[in-house]
């Protein structure tokens, strides 16, 4: 199976996960380096994320990091997966993307989410409330209006240099958020691959309610999730272990920790509750050999009708992660110069 033969795009979202014994600056620099490598491999776009007050994630300012990624690359599309719009004033978001698009014309994506800070303390620090997520549709309309010059929330105010520019906007959502994307006539990014029925239901609802707009004439679906490829199914599964343990630890300790080597995790004595969360964190992802992953992704694309797959894999071993992306590029028939070691 060759995804490229069906016109399916393959992209990457990196969350700038920290590793045990390393600091945030190392994680951010490695995100930029990974972007350079996946550009060489032929991936369509590279996105970065927004997380606040999470010990294991360094990516807290996605537009700043996107600028660093765009400056270090030359052709790959760069964007956010996503800017959490309820955390920000729409005008400021428009200005930031206007600057990015002005500096890197034709390469910037504006991925937008509706989540707000996940604890009361974070929300207070951001000056936001849990209910702000319910205003996502209103905020999205205002944000797009800053680019078109049609926003009415603040008469005689203009977002410079955003006004007049067209930065492609994507909505990261499921459920109600998918409906908002449909009404706005925007592409939808939906995940994860583990919740297949919920994902497919959201996609069906999105397509049914989609209204053509100046931003997109037809529905466009990006499915996102973890994809790990290695020389054997077991080796690919081991790539999932560090993230699965971090999730299990966060569910039982309330803190999302840096990634730990797989071999260390395998030696841990887990409580019954931790073991349950850990095993759950390993299930439902797409992983295996190149042939196995190719077949699995073919099913995902066939079931969803997606035009693009956004890979969100995190693991401790960066060399193994790059190898996974290299193998995945071969699965998609797009491996470039970085197919060689390096």
CSV table of N, CA, C and O in Angstrom, one decimal, residues 80-129:
chain,number,residue,atom,x,y,z
A,80,UNK,N,0.3,25.0,14.0
A,80,UNK,CA,0.0,24.7,15.4
A,80,UNK,C,-1.1,23.7,15.5
A,80,UNK,O,-2.0,23.7,14.8
A,81,UNK,N,-0.9,22.8,16.5
A,81,UNK,CA,-1.9,21.7,16.7
A,81,UNK,C,-2.2,21.6,18.1
A,81,UNK,O,-2.0,20.5,18.7
A,82,UNK,N,-2.8,22.6,18.7
A,82,UNK,CA,-3.1,23.9,18.1
A,82,UNK,C,-2.9,25.0,19.1
A,82,UNK,O,-2.6,24.8,20.3
A,83,UNK,N,-3.2,26.2,18.7
A,83,UNK,CA,-3.4,27.3,19.6
A,83,UNK,C,-4.8,27.1,20.2
A,83,UNK,O,-5.8,27.0,19.5
A,84,UNK,N,-4.9,27.1,21.6
A,84,UNK,CA,-6.1,26.9,22.3
A,84,UNK,C,-6.8,28.3,22.4
A,84,UNK,O,-6.5,29.1,23.2
A,85,UNK,N,-7.7,28.5,21.4
A,85,UNK,CA,-8.3,29.8,21.3
A,85,UNK,C,-8.9,30.4,22.6
A,85,UNK,O,-8.8,31.6,22.8
A,86,UNK,N,-9.6,29.6,23.4
A,86,UNK,CA,-10.2,30.1,24.6
A,86,UNK,C,-9.1,30.7,25.6
A,86,UNK,O,-9.5,31.5,26.5
A,87,UNK,N,-7.9,30.3,25.4
A,87,UNK,CA,-6.8,30.9,26.3
A,87,UNK,C,-6.4,32.3,25.9
A,87,UNK,O,-5.6,32.9,26.6
A,88,UNK,N,-6.8,32.8,24.7
A,88,UNK,CA,-6.2,34.0,24.1
A,88,UNK,C,-7.3,34.9,23.6
A,88,UNK,O,-8.4,34.5,23.4
A,89,UNK,N,-6.9,36.2,23.4
A,89,UNK,CA,-7.7,37.1,22.7
A,89,UNK,C,-7.6,36.9,21.2
A,89,UNK,O,-6.5,36.8,20.7
A,90,UNK,N,-8.7,36.7,20.5
A,90,UNK,CA,-8.6,36.5,19.0
A,90,UNK,C,-7.8,37.4,18.2
A,90,UNK,O,-7.1,37.1,17.3
A,91,UNK,N,-7.8,38.7,18.6
A,91,UNK,CA,-7.0,39.7,17.9
A,91,UNK,C,-5.5,39.4,18.0
A,91,UNK,O,-4.7,39.5,17.0
A,92,UNK,N,-5.1,39.0,19.2
A,92,UNK,CA,-3.7,38.7,19.4
A,92,UNK,C,-3.3,37.5,18.6
A,92,UNK,O,-2.2,37.4,18.0
A,93,UNK,N,-4.1,36.5,18.6
A,93,UNK,CA,-3.8,35.3,17.8
A,93,UNK,C,-3.7,35.7,16.3
A,93,UNK,O,-2.8,35.2,15.6
A,94,UNK,N,-4.6,36.5,15.8
A,94,UNK,CA,-4.6,37.0,14.4
A,94,UNK,C,-3.3,37.7,14.1
A,94,UNK,O,-2.6,37.5,13.1
A,95,UNK,N,-2.9,38.6,15.0
A,95,UNK,CA,-1.6,39.3,14.9
A,95,UNK,C,-0.4,38.4,14.8
A,95,UNK,O,0.5,38.5,14.0
A,96,UNK,N,-0.4,37.4,15.7
A,96,UNK,CA,0.7,36.4,15.7
A,96,UNK,C,0.8,35.6,14.4
A,96,UNK,O,1.9,35.5,13.8
A,97,UNK,N,-0.3,35.1,13.9
A,97,UNK,CA,-0.3,34.4,12.7
A,97,UNK,C,0.0,35.3,11.5
A,97,UNK,O,0.5,34.9,10.4
A,98,UNK,N,-0.5,36.6,11.6
A,98,UNK,CA,-0.2,37.5,10.5
A,98,UNK,C,1.3,37.8,10.4
A,98,UNK,O,1.8,37.9,9.3
A,99,UNK,N,2.0,37.9,11.5
A,99,UNK,CA,3.4,38.0,11.5
A,99,UNK,C,4.1,36.8,10.9
A,99,UNK,O,5.0,36.9,10.0
A,100,UNK,N,3.7,35.6,11.3
A,100,UNK,CA,4.2,34.3,10.8
A,100,UNK,C,4.0,34.3,9.3
A,100,UNK,O,5.0,33.9,8.5
A,101,UNK,N,2.8,34.5,8.8
A,101,UNK,CA,2.6,34.4,7.4
A,101,UNK,C,3.4,35.5,6.6
A,101,UNK,O,3.8,35.2,5.5
A,102,UNK,N,3.6,36.6,7.2
A,102,UNK,CA,4.4,37.7,6.5
A,102,UNK,C,5.8,37.3,6.4
A,102,UNK,O,6.5,37.6,5.4
A,103,UNK,N,6.3,36.6,7.4
A,103,UNK,CA,7.7,36.2,7.4
A,103,UNK,C,7.9,34.9,6.6
A,103,UNK,O,9.0,34.8,5.9
A,104,UNK,N,6.9,34.0,6.5
A,104,UNK,CA,7.1,32.8,5.8
A,104,UNK,C,5.8,32.5,5.0
A,104,UNK,O,5.0,31.7,5.2
A,105,UNK,N,5.7,33.4,3.9
A,105,UNK,CA,4.5,33.4,3.1
A,105,UNK,C,4.2,32.0,2.5
A,105,UNK,O,5.1,31.4,2.0
A,106,UNK,N,2.9,31.6,2.6
A,106,UNK,CA,2.5,30.3,1.9
A,106,UNK,C,2.9,29.1,2.6
A,106,UNK,O,2.6,28.0,2.1
A,107,UNK,N,3.4,29.2,3.9
A,107,UNK,CA,3.9,28.0,4.6
A,107,UNK,C,3.2,27.8,6.0
A,107,UNK,O,3.5,26.8,6.6
A,108,UNK,N,2.4,28.7,6.4
A,108,UNK,CA,1.9,28.7,7.7
A,108,UNK,C,0.4,28.2,7.8
A,108,UNK,O,-0.4,28.6,7.0
A,109,UNK,N,0.2,27.3,8.8
A,109,UNK,CA,-1.1,26.8,9.1
A,109,UNK,C,-1.6,27.3,10.5
A,109,UNK,O,-0.8,27.4,11.4
A,110,UNK,N,-2.9,27.6,10.7
A,110,UNK,CA,-3.4,28.0,11.9
A,110,UNK,C,-4.3,26.9,12.5
A,110,UNK,O,-5.5,27.0,12.3
A,111,UNK,N,-3.8,26.0,13.2
A,111,UNK,CA,-4.6,25.0,13.9
A,111,UNK,C,-5.1,25.5,15.2
A,111,UNK,O,-4.3,26.0,16.0
A,112,UNK,N,-6.4,25.3,15.4
A,112,UNK,CA,-7.1,26.0,16.6
A,112,UNK,C,-7.8,24.9,17.4
A,112,UNK,O,-8.6,24.1,16.8
A,113,UNK,N,-7.7,25.0,18.7
A,113,UNK,CA,-8.5,24.1,19.6
A,113,UNK,C,-9.3,24.8,20.5
A,113,UNK,O,-9.2,26.1,20.7
A,114,UNK,N,-10.3,24.1,21.1
A,114,UNK,CA,-11.2,24.8,22.0
A,114,UNK,C,-11.0,24.5,23.5
A,114,UNK,O,-11.8,24.8,24.4
A,115,UNK,N,-9.9,23.8,23.8
A,115,UNK,CA,-9.6,23.5,25.2
A,115,UNK,C,-9.1,24.8,26.0
A,115,UNK,O,-8.5,25.7,25.4
A,116,UNK,N,-9.4,24.8,27.3
A,116,UNK,CA,-8.9,25.8,28.1
A,116,UNK,C,-8.0,25.2,29.2
A,116,UNK,O,-8.1,23.9,29.4
A,117,UNK,N,-7.2,25.9,29.9
A,117,UNK,CA,-6.3,25.4,30.9
A,117,UNK,C,-7.0,24.3,31.7
A,117,UNK,O,-8.1,24.5,32.2
A,118,UNK,N,-6.3,23.2,32.0
A,118,UNK,CA,-7.1,22.0,32.5
A,118,UNK,C,-7.2,22.0,34.0
A,118,UNK,O,-7.8,21.0,34.6
A,119,UNK,N,-6.6,22.9,34.8
A,119,UNK,CA,-6.9,23.0,36.2
A,119,UNK,C,-7.3,24.4,36.6
A,119,UNK,O,-7.1,25.4,35.8
A,120,UNK,N,-8.0,24.6,37.7
A,120,UNK,CA,-8.4,25.9,38.1
A,120,UNK,C,-7.3,26.9,38.2
A,120,UNK,O,-7.4,28.0,37.9
A,121,UNK,N,-6.1,26.4,38.8
A,121,UNK,CA,-4.9,27.2,38.9
A,121,UNK,C,-4.4,27.8,37.6
A,121,UNK,O,-4.1,28.9,37.5
A,122,UNK,N,-4.3,26.9,36.6
A,122,UNK,CA,-3.9,27.3,35.3
A,122,UNK,C,-4.8,28.3,34.7
A,122,UNK,O,-4.4,29.3,34.1
A,123,UNK,N,-6.1,28.0,34.8
A,123,UNK,CA,-7.1,28.9,34.2
A,123,UNK,C,-7.0,30.3,34.9
A,123,UNK,O,-7.1,31.3,34.2
A,124,UNK,N,-6.9,30.3,36.2
A,124,UNK,CA,-6.7,31.6,36.8
A,124,UNK,C,-5.5,32.3,36.4
A,124,UNK,O,-5.5,33.6,36.1
A,125,UNK,N,-4.4,31.6,36.2
A,125,UNK,CA,-3.1,32.2,35.7
A,125,UNK,C,-3.3,32.8,34.3
A,125,UNK,O,-2.7,33.8,34.0
A,126,UNK,N,-4.1,32.1,33.5
A,126,UNK,CA,-4.3,32.6,32.1
A,126,UNK,C,-5.4,33.7,32.1
A,126,UNK,O,-5.7,34.2,31.0
A,127,UNK,N,-6.1,33.9,33.2
A,127,UNK,CA,-7.2,34.9,33.2
A,127,UNK,C,-8.4,34.3,32.5
A,127,UNK,O,-9.2,35.1,31.9
A,128,UNK,N,-8.6,33.0,32.6
A,128,UNK,CA,-9.7,32.4,31.9
A,128,UNK,C,-10.5,31.5,32.8
A,128,UNK,O,-10.1,31.3,34.0
A,129,UNK,N,-11.7,31.1,32.4
A,129,UNK,CA,-12.6,30.3,33.1
A,129,UNK,C,-13.0,29.1,32.3
A,129,UNK,O,-12.9,29.1,31.1
